[in-house]
mmCIF file of C-alpha atoms in Angstrom:
data_model
loop_
_atom_site.group_PDB
_atom_site.id
_atom_site.type_symbol
_atom_site.label_atom_id
_atom_site.label_comp_id
_atom_site.label_asym_id
_atom_site.label_seq_id
_atom_site.Cartn_x
_atom_site.Cartn_y
_atom_site.Cartn_z
ATOM 1 C CA MET A 10 70.585 88.140 107.164
ATOM 2 C CA LYS A 11 73.352 87.956 109.755
ATOM 3 C CA ALA A 12 76.010 87.779 107.022
ATOM 4 C CA ALA A 13 74.498 90.757 105.209
ATOM 5 C CA THR A 14 74.353 92.752 108.436
ATOM 6 C CA SER A 15 77.954 91.857 109.194
ATOM 7 C CA ARG A 16 79.042 93.046 105.753
ATOM 8 C CA ARG A 17 77.173 96.346 106.201
ATOM 9 C CA VAL A 18 78.807 96.870 109.589
ATOM 10 C CA SER A 19 82.236 96.152 108.118
ATOM 11 C CA VAL A 20 81.682 98.643 105.323
ATOM 12 C CA VAL A 21 80.462 101.336 107.710
ATOM 13 C CA LEU A 22 83.408 100.769 110.038
ATOM 14 C CA GLY A 23 85.821 100.829 107.151
ATOM 15 C CA LEU A 24 84.374 104.070 105.857
ATOM 16 C CA ALA A 25 84.508 105.547 109.333
ATOM 17 C CA PHE A 26 88.169 104.604 109.568
ATOM 18 C CA LEU A 27 88.938 106.271 106.244
ATOM 19 C CA VAL A 28 87.050 109.381 107.274
ATOM 20 C CA SER A 29 88.877 109.598 110.592
ATOM 21 C CA ALA A 30 92.203 109.313 108.781
ATOM 22 C CA LEU A 31 91.154 112.070 106.406
ATOM 23 C CA ALA A 32 89.975 114.263 109.267
ATOM 24 C CA ALA A 33 93.258 113.769 111.067
ATOM 25 C CA GLY A 34 95.041 115.079 108.002
ATOM 26 C CA ALA A 35 97.915 112.705 108.647
ATOM 27 C CA ALA A 36 99.588 110.218 106.324
ATOM 28 C CA GLU A 37 99.637 107.632 109.081
ATOM 29 C CA ILE A 38 97.554 107.246 112.225
ATOM 30 C CA PRO A 39 98.385 105.139 115.287
ATOM 31 C CA LEU A 40 97.349 101.488 115.439
ATOM 32 C CA ASP A 41 97.622 101.123 119.195
ATOM 33 C CA THR A 42 94.471 99.113 119.928
ATOM 34 C CA GLU A 43 92.996 95.932 118.491
ATOM 35 C CA ASP A 44 89.963 97.908 117.297
ATOM 36 C CA GLN A 45 92.212 100.280 115.358
ATOM 37 C CA LYS A 46 94.085 97.340 113.832
ATOM 38 C CA THR A 47 90.808 95.639 112.926
ATOM 39 C CA LEU A 48 89.505 98.795 111.270
ATOM 40 C CA TYR A 49 92.763 99.144 109.375
ATOM 41 C CA ALA A 50 92.305 95.571 108.134
ATOM 42 C CA VAL A 51 88.759 96.447 107.008
ATOM 43 C CA GLY A 52 90.259 99.299 105.008
ATOM 44 C CA LEU A 53 92.734 96.917 103.372
ATOM 45 C CA VAL A 54 89.945 94.519 102.412
ATOM 46 C CA MET A 55 87.919 97.372 100.929
ATOM 47 C CA ALA A 56 90.971 98.659 99.060
ATOM 48 C CA HIS A 57 91.209 95.385 97.114
ATOM 49 C CA ARG A 58 88.133 96.473 95.173
ATOM 50 C CA PHE A 59 90.025 99.432 93.761
ATOM 51 C CA THR A 60 93.486 98.013 93.092
ATOM 52 C CA THR A 61 92.748 97.243 89.429
ATOM 53 C CA LEU A 62 91.673 100.828 88.677
ATOM 54 C CA ASP A 63 95.208 102.270 88.776
ATOM 55 C CA LEU A 64 94.070 105.383 90.624
ATOM 56 C CA SER A 65 96.397 108.347 90.748
ATOM 57 C CA ASP A 66 96.954 110.143 94.058
ATOM 58 C CA ALA A 67 94.524 112.874 92.978
ATOM 59 C CA GLU A 68 91.878 110.305 91.994
ATOM 60 C CA LEU A 69 92.294 108.446 95.266
ATOM 61 C CA ALA A 70 91.871 111.734 97.119
ATOM 62 C CA ALA A 71 88.612 112.379 95.223
ATOM 63 C CA LEU A 72 87.359 108.906 96.155
ATOM 64 C CA ILE A 73 88.178 109.413 99.833
ATOM 65 C CA ASP A 74 86.591 112.875 99.761
ATOM 66 C CA GLY A 75 83.356 111.368 98.443
ATOM 67 C CA LEU A 76 83.427 108.677 101.134
ATOM 68 C CA ALA A 77 84.035 111.313 103.803
ATOM 69 C CA ASP A 78 81.190 113.557 102.672
ATOM 70 C CA GLY A 79 78.818 110.603 102.452
ATOM 71 C CA VAL A 80 79.631 109.251 105.909
ATOM 72 C CA ARG A 81 79.557 112.683 107.543
ATOM 73 C CA GLY A 82 76.326 113.682 105.833
ATOM 74 C CA GLU A 83 77.958 116.702 104.238
ATOM 75 C CA PRO A 84 76.362 118.355 101.176
ATOM 76 C CA SER A 85 77.273 116.460 98.012
ATOM 77 C CA ARG A 86 79.515 118.278 95.572
ATOM 78 C CA VAL A 87 77.956 116.327 92.684
ATOM 79 C CA ALA A 88 74.563 114.662 92.354
ATOM 80 C CA ALA A 89 75.219 110.960 92.870
ATOM 81 C CA SER A 90 72.050 110.040 90.967
ATOM 82 C CA GLU A 91 73.389 111.743 87.845
ATOM 83 C CA TYR A 92 76.597 109.737 87.977
ATOM 84 C CA GLN A 93 75.132 106.299 88.611
ATOM 85 C CA SER A 94 74.974 105.602 84.881
ATOM 86 C CA LYS A 95 78.588 106.738 84.416
ATOM 87 C CA ILE A 96 80.120 104.495 87.058
ATOM 88 C CA GLN A 97 79.949 101.259 85.074
ATOM 89 C CA GLY A 98 81.307 102.964 81.986
ATOM 90 C CA PHE A 99 84.185 104.409 83.995
ATOM 91 C CA LEU A 100 85.015 100.998 85.464
ATOM 92 C CA ARG A 101 84.865 99.289 82.067
ATOM 93 C CA GLN A 102 87.107 101.921 80.527
ATOM 94 C CA ARG A 103 89.695 101.658 83.283
ATOM 95 C CA LEU A 104 89.736 97.868 83.285
ATOM 96 C CA SER A 105 89.900 97.719 79.497
ATOM 97 C CA GLY A 106 92.861 100.088 79.380
ATOM 98 C CA LEU A 107 94.637 98.175 82.114
ATOM 99 C CA ALA A 108 93.978 94.857 80.372
ATOM 100 C CA GLU A 109 95.377 96.167 77.083
ATOM 101 C CA ARG A 110 98.586 97.402 78.686
ATOM 102 C CA GLU A 111 99.008 94.205 80.682
ATOM 103 C CA ALA A 112 98.309 92.054 77.618
ATOM 104 C CA GLN A 113 100.970 93.859 75.585
ATOM 105 C CA ALA A 114 103.547 93.500 78.353
ATOM 106 C CA GLY A 115 102.579 89.835 78.664
ATOM 107 C CA LYS A 116 103.036 89.250 74.933
ATOM 108 C CA GLU A 117 106.548 90.699 75.078
ATOM 109 C CA PHE A 118 107.301 88.451 78.033
ATOM 110 C CA ARG A 119 105.967 85.349 76.233
ATOM 111 C CA ASP A 120 107.942 86.164 73.084
ATOM 112 C CA LYS A 121 111.138 86.029 75.157
ATOM 113 C CA VAL A 122 110.108 82.894 77.044
ATOM 114 C CA SER A 123 109.151 81.027 73.867
ATOM 115 C CA ALA A 124 112.742 81.426 72.625
ATOM 116 C CA GLU A 125 114.206 79.751 75.718
ATOM 117 C CA PRO A 126 115.693 76.247 75.360
ATOM 118 C CA GLY A 127 113.101 73.503 75.809
ATOM 119 C CA ALA A 128 110.074 75.737 75.193
ATOM 120 C CA VAL A 129 107.166 74.124 73.350
ATOM 121 C CA THR A 130 104.391 76.472 72.220
ATOM 122 C CA THR A 131 101.076 74.716 71.605
ATOM 123 C CA ASP A 132 98.401 75.765 69.096
ATOM 124 C CA SER A 133 96.426 77.379 71.913
ATOM 125 C CA GLY A 134 99.355 79.583 72.957
ATOM 126 C CA LEU A 135 100.458 77.675 76.069
ATOM 127 C CA ILE A 136 104.252 77.637 76.467
ATOM 128 C CA TYR A 137 105.252 74.321 78.010
ATOM 129 C CA PHE A 138 108.567 73.247 79.531
ATOM 130 C CA GLU A 139 109.301 69.750 80.812
ATOM 131 C CA LEU A 140 111.557 70.244 83.834
ATOM 132 C CA ALA A 141 111.725 66.586 84.878
ATOM 133 C CA ALA A 142 110.237 63.614 83.072
ATOM 134 C CA GLY A 143 107.690 61.441 84.840
ATOM 135 C CA ASP A 144 107.375 57.686 84.429
ATOM 136 C CA GLY A 145 103.712 57.169 85.337
ATOM 137 C CA PRO A 146 100.435 57.581 83.454
ATOM 138 C CA SER A 147 99.098 60.894 82.134
ATOM 139 C CA PRO A 148 95.804 62.343 83.377
ATOM 140 C CA VAL A 149 92.872 63.125 81.123
ATOM 141 C CA ALA A 150 90.755 66.266 81.230
ATOM 142 C CA THR A 151 88.134 64.698 83.523
ATOM 143 C CA ASP A 152 90.584 63.423 86.154
ATOM 144 C CA SER A 153 91.319 64.729 89.632
ATOM 145 C CA VAL A 154 95.000 65.118 90.440
ATOM 146 C CA LEU A 155 97.244 65.597 93.458
ATOM 147 C CA ILE A 156 99.945 68.157 92.734
ATOM 148 C CA HIS A 157 102.397 70.658 94.104
ATOM 149 C CA TYR A 158 102.369 73.950 92.240
ATOM 150 C CA HIS A 159 103.816 77.431 92.350
ATOM 151 C CA GLY A 160 101.986 80.263 90.562
ATOM 152 C CA LYS A 161 103.811 83.448 89.539
ATOM 153 C CA LEU A 162 103.192 86.678 87.679
ATOM 154 C CA ARG A 163 105.535 87.653 84.847
ATOM 155 C CA ASP A 164 107.582 89.789 87.276
ATOM 156 C CA GLY A 165 108.190 86.767 89.503
ATOM 157 C CA THR A 166 105.661 87.686 92.196
ATOM 158 C CA VAL A 167 104.155 84.524 93.711
ATOM 159 C CA PHE A 168 100.356 84.761 93.737
ATOM 160 C CA ASP A 169 99.542 81.239 94.854
ATOM 161 C CA SER A 170 101.429 78.143 95.954
ATOM 162 C CA SER A 171 100.856 74.804 97.611
ATOM 163 C CA ARG A 172 104.470 74.991 98.784
ATOM 164 C CA ARG A 173 103.594 77.552 101.464
ATOM 165 C CA SER A 174 102.326 74.777 103.693
ATOM 166 C CA ASP A 175 104.263 72.024 101.925
ATOM 167 C CA GLU A 176 100.996 70.117 101.499
ATOM 168 C CA PRO A 177 99.910 69.141 97.978
ATOM 169 C CA ALA A 178 96.611 70.332 96.528
ATOM 170 C CA THR A 179 93.818 68.404 94.813
ATOM 171 C CA PHE A 180 92.205 69.742 91.643
ATOM 172 C CA VAL A 181 89.574 68.518 89.221
ATOM 173 C CA LEU A 182 91.034 69.347 85.808
ATOM 174 C CA ALA A 183 87.638 70.223 84.376
ATOM 175 C CA LYS A 184 87.295 73.012 86.962
ATOM 176 C CA VAL A 185 90.578 74.894 86.606
ATOM 177 C CA VAL A 186 91.761 77.454 84.050
ATOM 178 C CA SER A 187 92.334 75.852 80.654
ATOM 179 C CA CYS A 188 96.076 76.531 80.658
ATOM 180 C CA PHE A 189 96.447 74.516 83.852
ATOM 181 C CA SER A 190 94.467 71.541 82.573
ATOM 182 C CA GLU A 191 96.107 71.602 79.128
ATOM 183 C CA GLY A 192 99.543 71.542 80.685
ATOM 184 C CA LEU A 193 98.741 68.766 83.148
ATOM 185 C CA VAL A 194 97.409 66.331 80.534
ATOM 186 C CA ARG A 195 100.802 66.587 78.791
ATOM 187 C CA MET A 196 102.562 65.405 81.963
ATOM 188 C CA LYS A 197 103.186 61.983 83.458
ATOM 189 C CA VAL A 198 102.963 61.164 87.159
ATOM 190 C CA GLY A 199 106.283 61.944 88.812
ATOM 191 C CA GLY A 200 107.113 64.711 86.356
ATOM 192 C CA LYS A 201 107.653 68.431 86.811
ATOM 193 C CA SER A 202 106.740 71.099 84.271
ATOM 194 C CA ARG A 203 106.442 74.834 83.762
ATOM 195 C CA PHE A 204 103.410 76.399 82.080
ATOM 196 C CA VAL A 205 103.415 79.977 80.775
ATOM 197 C CA CYS A 206 99.830 81.000 80.155
ATOM 198 C CA PRO A 207 98.481 83.785 77.944
ATOM 199 C CA PRO A 208 95.425 85.565 79.373
ATOM 200 C CA GLU A 209 93.131 83.770 76.922
ATOM 201 C CA LEU A 210 93.962 80.500 78.705
ATOM 202 C CA ALA A 211 93.893 81.984 82.195
ATOM 203 C CA TYR A 212 91.833 84.883 83.576
ATOM 204 C CA ARG A 213 91.290 86.817 80.339
ATOM 205 C CA ASP A 214 90.378 90.502 80.630
ATOM 206 C CA VAL A 215 88.779 89.989 84.039
ATOM 207 C CA GLY A 216 91.789 88.908 86.077
ATOM 208 C CA SER A 217 91.524 87.559 89.602
ATOM 209 C CA PRO A 218 91.822 90.638 91.827
ATOM 210 C CA PRO A 219 93.659 91.659 93.804
ATOM 211 C CA LYS A 220 96.536 89.401 92.825
ATOM 212 C CA ILE A 221 96.115 88.880 89.084
ATOM 213 C CA ARG A 222 95.465 91.880 86.853
ATOM 214 C CA PRO A 223 93.100 91.836 83.856
ATOM 215 C CA GLY A 224 94.943 90.638 80.749
ATOM 216 C CA ALA A 225 97.782 89.113 82.779
ATOM 217 C CA THR A 226 100.172 86.434 81.599
ATOM 218 C CA ILE A 227 100.810 83.981 84.435
ATOM 219 C CA GLU A 228 102.949 80.912 84.902
ATOM 220 C CA PHE A 229 102.988 77.761 86.990
ATOM 221 C CA GLU A 230 105.607 75.258 88.034
ATOM 222 C CA VAL A 231 103.812 71.968 88.645
ATOM 223 C CA GLU A 232 104.780 68.586 90.052
ATOM 224 C CA LEU A 233 102.264 65.839 89.272
ATOM 225 C CA LEU A 234 102.178 63.496 92.255
ATOM 226 C CA GLU A 235 99.170 61.280 91.642
ATOM 227 C CA ILE A 236 96.043 60.747 89.567
ATOM 228 C CA LEU A 237 93.242 60.312 92.085
ATOM 229 C CA PRO A 238 90.333 57.862 91.998
ATOM 230 C CA GLU A 239 87.284 58.821 89.965
ATOM 231 C CA GLY A 240 84.908 61.034 91.899
ATOM 232 C CA THR A 241 87.559 62.630 94.120
ATOM 233 C CA ALA A 242 86.550 66.199 94.907
ATOM 234 C CA GLY A 243 88.913 69.091 94.361
ATOM 235 C CA THR A 244 89.563 72.091 96.561
ATOM 236 C CA GLY A 245 86.486 73.883 95.214
ATOM 237 C CA HIS A 246 88.468 76.664 93.524
ATOM 238 C CA GLY A 247 91.282 76.985 91.078
ATOM 239 C CA PRO A 248 94.895 78.128 91.401
ATOM 240 C CA GLY A 249 95.265 81.874 91.327
ATOM 241 C CA ASP A 250 91.640 82.670 92.076
ATOM 242 C CA GLY A 251 92.472 84.701 95.150
ATOM 243 C CA HIS A 252 92.460 81.784 97.566
ATOM 244 C CA ASP A 253 95.575 80.537 99.277
ATOM 245 C CA HIS A 254 95.514 76.765 99.072
ATOM 246 C CA ASP A 255 97.207 76.162 102.351
ATOM 247 C CA HIS A 256 95.674 73.544 104.643
#
Protein backbone atom coordinates (compact mmCIF):
# COMPACT_ATOMS: atom_id res chain seq x y z
CA MET A 1 0.00 0.00 0.00
CA LYS A 2 2.77 2.43 0.92
CA ALA A 3 4.57 1.75 -2.38
CA ALA A 4 1.36 2.27 -4.35
CA THR A 5 0.65 5.51 -2.51
CA SER A 6 4.19 6.69 -3.14
CA ARG A 7 3.83 5.99 -6.86
CA ARG A 8 0.53 7.90 -6.99
CA VAL A 9 2.11 10.86 -5.22
CA SER A 10 5.04 10.82 -7.63
CA VAL A 11 2.73 10.80 -10.62
CA VAL A 12 0.61 13.64 -9.25
CA LEU A 13 3.70 15.71 -8.47
CA GLY A 14 5.14 15.02 -11.88
CA LEU A 15 1.92 16.05 -13.57
CA ALA A 16 1.77 19.17 -11.44
CA PHE A 17 5.30 20.04 -12.50
CA LEU A 18 4.43 19.63 -16.17
CA VAL A 19 1.32 21.73 -15.76
CA SER A 20 3.22 24.50 -14.00
CA ALA A 21 5.77 24.54 -16.81
CA LEU A 22 2.97 24.75 -19.36
CA ALA A 23 1.25 27.52 -17.42
CA ALA A 24 4.48 29.47 -17.24
CA GLY A 25 4.68 29.34 -21.02
CA ALA A 26 8.45 29.11 -20.82
CA ALA A 27 10.82 26.63 -22.43
CA GLU A 28 12.78 26.37 -19.20
CA ILE A 29 11.83 27.10 -15.60
CA PRO A 30 14.20 27.67 -12.68
CA LEU A 31 15.45 24.72 -10.63
CA ASP A 32 16.50 26.73 -7.59
CA THR A 33 15.21 24.49 -4.80
CA GLU A 34 15.58 20.80 -4.02
CA ASP A 35 11.81 20.36 -4.42
CA GLN A 36 11.97 21.82 -7.92
CA LYS A 37 14.89 19.55 -8.80
CA THR A 38 13.06 16.54 -7.38
CA LEU A 39 9.95 17.35 -9.40
CA TYR A 40 12.07 17.77 -12.50
CA ALA A 41 13.51 14.31 -11.86
CA VAL A 42 9.97 12.92 -11.54
CA GLY A 43 9.24 14.40 -14.95
CA LEU A 44 12.31 12.70 -16.40
CA VAL A 45 11.26 9.34 -14.97
CA MET A 46 7.76 9.76 -16.40
CA ALA A 47 9.19 10.79 -19.77
CA HIS A 48 10.92 7.40 -20.12
CA ARG A 49 7.50 5.88 -20.75
CA PHE A 50 7.12 7.93 -23.91
CA THR A 51 10.61 7.86 -25.41
CA THR A 52 9.84 4.91 -27.71
CA LEU A 53 6.82 6.65 -29.27
CA ASP A 54 8.88 9.11 -31.34
CA LEU A 55 6.51 11.97 -30.60
CA SER A 56 6.73 15.08 -32.73
CA ASP A 57 6.71 18.50 -31.05
CA ALA A 58 3.03 18.90 -31.93
CA GLU A 59 2.18 15.46 -30.51
CA LEU A 60 4.11 16.17 -27.33
CA ALA A 61 2.21 19.44 -26.98
CA ALA A 62 -1.10 17.55 -27.31
CA LEU A 63 0.00 15.10 -24.61
CA ILE A 64 0.99 17.90 -22.23
CA ASP A 65 -2.27 19.74 -22.97
CA GLY A 66 -4.25 16.65 -21.99
CA LEU A 67 -2.22 16.29 -18.78
CA ALA A 68 -2.78 19.96 -17.98
CA ASP A 69 -6.54 19.82 -18.52
CA GLY A 70 -6.82 16.65 -16.45
CA VAL A 71 -4.83 17.98 -13.50
CA ARG A 72 -6.56 21.37 -13.54
CA GLY A 73 -10.02 19.85 -13.88
CA GLU A 74 -10.67 21.74 -17.09
CA PRO A 75 -13.40 20.55 -19.50
CA SER A 76 -12.11 17.72 -21.67
CA ARG A 77 -11.73 18.49 -25.36
CA VAL A 78 -12.36 14.82 -26.19
CA ALA A 79 -14.22 12.12 -24.28
CA ALA A 80 -11.51 10.00 -22.67
CA SER A 81 -13.87 7.02 -22.42
CA GLU A 82 -14.26 6.97 -26.20
CA TYR A 83 -10.51 6.84 -26.71
CA GLN A 84 -9.65 4.16 -24.17
CA SER A 85 -10.00 1.45 -26.81
CA LYS A 86 -7.80 3.39 -29.24
CA ILE A 87 -4.85 3.89 -26.91
CA GLN A 88 -3.49 0.35 -27.12
CA GLY A 89 -3.87 0.33 -30.88
CA PHE A 90 -2.02 3.64 -31.13
CA LEU A 91 0.82 2.34 -28.95
CA ARG A 92 1.10 -0.90 -30.92
CA GLN A 93 1.17 0.98 -34.21
CA ARG A 94 3.87 3.37 -33.04
CA LEU A 95 6.04 0.66 -31.54
CA SER A 96 5.63 -1.57 -34.58
CA GLY A 97 6.67 1.22 -36.95
CA LEU A 98 9.64 2.10 -34.78
CA ALA A 99 10.69 -1.55 -34.55
CA GLU A 100 10.54 -1.96 -38.33
CA ARG A 101 12.70 1.10 -38.97
CA GLU A 102 15.18 0.10 -36.27
CA ALA A 103 15.32 -3.48 -37.55
CA GLN A 104 16.12 -2.32 -41.09
CA ALA A 105 18.86 0.01 -39.87
CA GLY A 106 20.20 -2.83 -37.72
CA LYS A 107 20.29 -5.22 -40.67
CA GLU A 108 22.33 -2.74 -42.70
CA PHE A 109 24.70 -2.36 -39.77
CA ARG A 110 25.07 -6.15 -39.37
CA ASP A 111 25.69 -6.61 -43.10
CA LYS A 112 28.69 -4.28 -42.80
CA VAL A 113 29.94 -5.85 -39.57
CA SER A 114 29.70 -9.40 -40.94
CA ALA A 115 32.17 -8.44 -43.69
CA GLU A 116 34.81 -7.30 -41.19
CA PRO A 117 37.94 -9.45 -40.73
CA GLY A 118 37.47 -12.17 -38.12
CA ALA A 119 33.66 -12.09 -38.17
CA VAL A 120 31.91 -15.43 -37.70
CA THR A 121 28.16 -15.46 -38.32
CA THR A 122 26.37 -18.37 -36.63
CA ASP A 123 23.20 -20.09 -37.87
CA SER A 124 21.16 -18.07 -35.39
CA GLY A 125 22.45 -14.74 -36.74
CA LEU A 126 24.93 -13.90 -33.97
CA ILE A 127 28.09 -12.23 -35.32
CA TYR A 128 31.02 -13.35 -33.20
CA PHE A 129 34.56 -11.96 -33.02
CA GLU A 130 37.34 -13.46 -30.92
CA LEU A 131 39.38 -10.50 -29.70
CA ALA A 132 41.76 -12.46 -27.47
CA ALA A 133 41.94 -16.22 -27.06
CA GLY A 134 41.40 -17.75 -23.64
CA ASP A 135 43.20 -20.82 -22.32
CA GLY A 136 40.68 -22.08 -19.76
CA PRO A 137 37.49 -24.14 -19.97
CA SER A 138 34.32 -23.03 -21.77
CA PRO A 139 31.04 -22.54 -19.89
CA VAL A 140 27.86 -24.41 -20.71
CA ALA A 141 24.39 -22.90 -20.94
CA THR A 142 23.54 -23.72 -17.31
CA ASP A 143 26.67 -22.18 -15.78
CA SER A 144 27.10 -18.95 -13.85
CA VAL A 145 29.99 -16.78 -14.99
CA LEU A 146 32.03 -13.83 -13.77
CA ILE A 147 32.65 -11.36 -16.57
CA HIS A 148 33.44 -7.82 -17.57
CA TYR A 149 31.25 -6.54 -20.37
CA HIS A 150 30.47 -3.40 -22.33
CA GLY A 151 27.09 -3.10 -24.08
CA LYS A 152 26.60 -0.69 -26.99
CA LEU A 153 23.97 0.33 -29.50
CA ARG A 154 24.84 0.30 -33.20
CA ASP A 155 25.69 4.03 -33.03
CA GLY A 156 28.26 3.37 -30.30
CA THR A 157 26.14 4.61 -27.39
CA VAL A 158 26.96 2.62 -24.24
CA PHE A 159 23.76 1.34 -22.62
CA ASP A 160 25.28 -0.87 -19.95
CA SER A 161 28.73 -1.74 -18.67
CA SER A 162 30.43 -3.41 -15.74
CA ARG A 163 33.44 -1.20 -16.48
CA ARG A 164 31.73 1.84 -14.98
CA SER A 165 32.64 0.64 -11.52
CA ASP A 166 35.47 -1.61 -12.69
CA GLU A 167 33.83 -4.50 -10.81
CA PRO A 168 32.93 -7.65 -12.75
CA ALA A 169 29.35 -8.90 -12.93
CA THR A 170 27.90 -12.35 -12.29
CA PHE A 171 25.31 -13.84 -14.65
CA VAL A 172 23.48 -17.13 -14.92
CA LEU A 173 23.63 -17.94 -18.64
CA ALA A 174 20.15 -19.44 -18.63
CA LYS A 175 18.73 -16.08 -17.53
CA VAL A 176 20.26 -13.66 -20.02
CA VAL A 177 19.34 -12.83 -23.63
CA SER A 178 20.15 -15.71 -25.96
CA CYS A 179 22.79 -13.78 -27.89
CA PHE A 180 24.76 -13.25 -24.69
CA SER A 181 24.63 -16.89 -23.63
CA GLU A 182 25.35 -18.20 -27.15
CA GLY A 183 28.42 -16.02 -27.40
CA LEU A 184 29.75 -16.91 -23.96
CA VAL A 185 29.62 -20.68 -24.48
CA ARG A 186 31.93 -20.19 -27.49
CA MET A 187 34.54 -18.54 -25.26
CA LYS A 188 37.23 -19.90 -22.96
CA VAL A 189 38.12 -18.44 -19.57
CA GLY A 190 40.63 -15.65 -20.03
CA GLY A 191 39.34 -14.75 -23.48
CA LYS A 192 37.74 -11.60 -24.85
CA SER A 193 35.08 -11.49 -27.55
CA ARG A 194 32.64 -9.21 -29.33
CA PHE A 195 29.03 -10.22 -29.96
CA VAL A 196 26.80 -8.39 -32.44
CA CYS A 197 23.22 -9.40 -31.75
CA PRO A 198 20.19 -9.18 -34.04
CA PRO A 199 16.95 -8.26 -32.26
CA GLU A 200 15.71 -11.85 -32.48
CA LEU A 201 18.52 -12.86 -30.11
CA ALA A 202 18.20 -9.81 -27.88
CA TYR A 203 15.12 -7.72 -27.02
CA ARG A 204 13.06 -8.40 -30.15
CA ASP A 205 10.29 -5.93 -30.99
CA VAL A 206 9.85 -4.95 -27.34
CA GLY A 207 13.23 -3.40 -26.62
CA SER A 208 14.36 -2.44 -23.13
CA PRO A 209 13.22 1.17 -22.72
CA PRO A 210 14.46 3.76 -22.36
CA LYS A 211 17.90 2.68 -23.52
CA ILE A 212 17.23 -0.01 -26.12
CA ARG A 213 14.65 0.61 -28.82
CA PRO A 214 12.26 -2.06 -30.15
CA GLY A 215 13.92 -4.00 -32.98
CA ALA A 216 17.41 -2.83 -32.00
CA THR A 217 20.66 -4.52 -32.93
CA ILE A 218 23.03 -4.40 -29.96
CA GLU A 219 26.57 -5.52 -29.30
CA PHE A 220 28.73 -6.57 -26.38
CA GLU A 221 32.43 -6.76 -25.71
CA VAL A 222 32.94 -9.48 -23.10
CA GLU A 223 35.87 -10.73 -21.04
CA LEU A 224 35.26 -14.13 -19.45
CA LEU A 225 37.01 -14.13 -16.08
CA GLU A 226 35.73 -17.24 -14.34
CA ILE A 227 33.16 -20.03 -14.40
CA LEU A 228 31.56 -19.98 -10.96
CA PRO A 229 30.58 -22.92 -8.76
CA GLU A 230 27.23 -24.58 -9.42
CA GLY A 231 24.38 -22.79 -7.70
CA THR A 232 25.99 -19.33 -7.74
CA ALA A 233 23.29 -16.70 -8.10
CA GLY A 234 23.47 -14.01 -10.74
CA THR A 235 22.66 -10.33 -10.48
CA GLY A 236 18.94 -11.01 -10.91
CA HIS A 237 18.69 -9.21 -14.26
CA GLY A 238 20.38 -9.30 -17.60
CA PRO A 239 22.71 -6.90 -19.40
CA GLY A 240 20.88 -4.10 -21.13
CA ASP A 241 17.62 -4.49 -19.24
CA GLY A 242 17.65 -0.94 -17.96
CA HIS A 243 19.69 -1.65 -14.85
CA ASP A 244 23.20 -0.36 -14.36
CA HIS A 245 25.24 -3.22 -12.99
CA ASP A 246 27.49 -1.11 -10.87
CA HIS A 247 28.11 -2.27 -7.30
